[in-house]
XYZ file of C-alpha atoms in Angstrom:
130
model
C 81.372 154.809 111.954
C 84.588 156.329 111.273
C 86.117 154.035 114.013
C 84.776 151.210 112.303
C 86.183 152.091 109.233
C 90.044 152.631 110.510
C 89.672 149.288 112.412
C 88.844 147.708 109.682
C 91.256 148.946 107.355
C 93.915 148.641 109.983
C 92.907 145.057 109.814
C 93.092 144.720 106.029
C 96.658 146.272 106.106
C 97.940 143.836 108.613
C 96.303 140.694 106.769
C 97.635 142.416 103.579
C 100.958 142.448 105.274
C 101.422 139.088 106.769
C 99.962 137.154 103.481
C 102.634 138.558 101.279
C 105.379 137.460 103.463
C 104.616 133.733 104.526
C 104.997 131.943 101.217
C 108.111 133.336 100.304
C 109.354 132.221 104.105
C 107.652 128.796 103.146
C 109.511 128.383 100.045
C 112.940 129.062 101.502
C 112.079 126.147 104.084
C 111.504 123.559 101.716
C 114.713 124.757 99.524
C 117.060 124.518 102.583
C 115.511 121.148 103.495
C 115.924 119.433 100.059
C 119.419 120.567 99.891
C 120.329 118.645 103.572
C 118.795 115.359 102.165
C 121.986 114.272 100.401
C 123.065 110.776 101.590
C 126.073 108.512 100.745
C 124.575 105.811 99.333
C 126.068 102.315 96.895
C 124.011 100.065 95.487
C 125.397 96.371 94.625
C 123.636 92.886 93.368
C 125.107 90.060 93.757
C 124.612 86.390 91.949
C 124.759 83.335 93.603
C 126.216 79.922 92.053
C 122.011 78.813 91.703
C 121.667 82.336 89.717
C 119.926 83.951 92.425
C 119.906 87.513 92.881
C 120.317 90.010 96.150
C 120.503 93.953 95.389
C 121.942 95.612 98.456
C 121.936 99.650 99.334
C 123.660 100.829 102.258
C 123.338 104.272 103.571
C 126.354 105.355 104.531
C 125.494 108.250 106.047
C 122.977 106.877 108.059
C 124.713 103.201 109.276
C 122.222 101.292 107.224
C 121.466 98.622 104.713
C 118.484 97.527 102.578
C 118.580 93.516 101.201
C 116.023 92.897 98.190
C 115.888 88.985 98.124
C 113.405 86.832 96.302
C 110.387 89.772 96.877
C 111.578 90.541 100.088
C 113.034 93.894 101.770
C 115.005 93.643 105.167
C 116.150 96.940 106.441
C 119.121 96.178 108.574
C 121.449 98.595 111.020
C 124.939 98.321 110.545
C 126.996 96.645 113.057
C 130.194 98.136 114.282
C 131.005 95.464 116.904
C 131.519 92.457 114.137
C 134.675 92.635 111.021
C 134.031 94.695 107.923
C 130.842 95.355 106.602
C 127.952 93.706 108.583
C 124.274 95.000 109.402
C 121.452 93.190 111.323
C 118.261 93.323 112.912
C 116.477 90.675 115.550
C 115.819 88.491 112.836
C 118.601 88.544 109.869
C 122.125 89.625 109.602
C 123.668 91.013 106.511
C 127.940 90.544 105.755
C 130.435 91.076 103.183
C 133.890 90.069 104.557
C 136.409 89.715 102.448
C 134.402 89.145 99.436
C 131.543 86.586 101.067
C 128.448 87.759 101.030
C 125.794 86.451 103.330
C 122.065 86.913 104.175
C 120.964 84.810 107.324
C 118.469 84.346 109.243
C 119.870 84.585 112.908
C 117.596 81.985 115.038
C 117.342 79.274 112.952
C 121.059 79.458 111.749
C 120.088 78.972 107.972
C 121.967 81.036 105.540
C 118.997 82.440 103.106
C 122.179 83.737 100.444
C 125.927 82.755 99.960
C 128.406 84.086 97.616
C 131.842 84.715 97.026
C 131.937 87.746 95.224
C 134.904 88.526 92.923
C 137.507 91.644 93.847
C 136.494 94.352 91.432
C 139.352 94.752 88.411
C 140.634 91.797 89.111
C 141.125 89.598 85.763
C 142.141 86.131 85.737
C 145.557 85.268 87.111
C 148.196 85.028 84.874
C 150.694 82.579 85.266
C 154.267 83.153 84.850
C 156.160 81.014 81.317
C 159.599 80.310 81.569
């Protein structure tokens, strides 16, 4: 009986033990893993000459770009190959070079969004008087 009694107190202790110590383990996990989750991201929309609207996110950090367009999402994986900012996938390819912004739709050739956008800060030109 008395052998009983130790081995089940020994087992109490060591339950006792390991149950005070996970959760504050646990809760040090999830802080460390919130603070790694910071991504680079920018966030742009863009309006066409028919007033049609694309938002665009690229990731930075991660090489890759999200087009909304008409209800639509296409996640795309920037291309480092092709001038300036471009992204694609099988289907679609995303660019902005030098200020014209396109969303196409690779085999079929048809361009789903055009746009020149204008340089940011830049006012109207101002010509000289003499």
């Amino acid at each position: 009986m008395k052998k009983l009694f130790t081995s089940v107190l020994i087992g109490l202790a060591v339950l006792s033990s390991t149950a005070c110590k996970h959760p504050g383990k646990e809760a040090e996990a999830i802080s460390d893993t919130v603070s790694e989750n910071k991504d680079e991201t920018s966030k742009d929309i863009f309006t066409d000459s028919y007033g049609e609207k694309i938002e665009v996110t690229i990731n930075h950090s991660k090489g890759t770009a999200t087009v909304h367009l008409e209800g639509k999402t296409y996640d795309l994986k920037k291309s480092d190959a092709l001038p300036e900012y471009t992204a694609s996938n099988e289907e679609y390819q995303y660019s902005n070079i030098k200020g014209n912004i396109t969303l196409l739709k690779k085999n079929v050739d048809m361009v789903l969004f055009h746009t020149k956008s204008e340089a940011k800060g830049s006012g109207p030109a101002k010509m000289a008087s003499y």
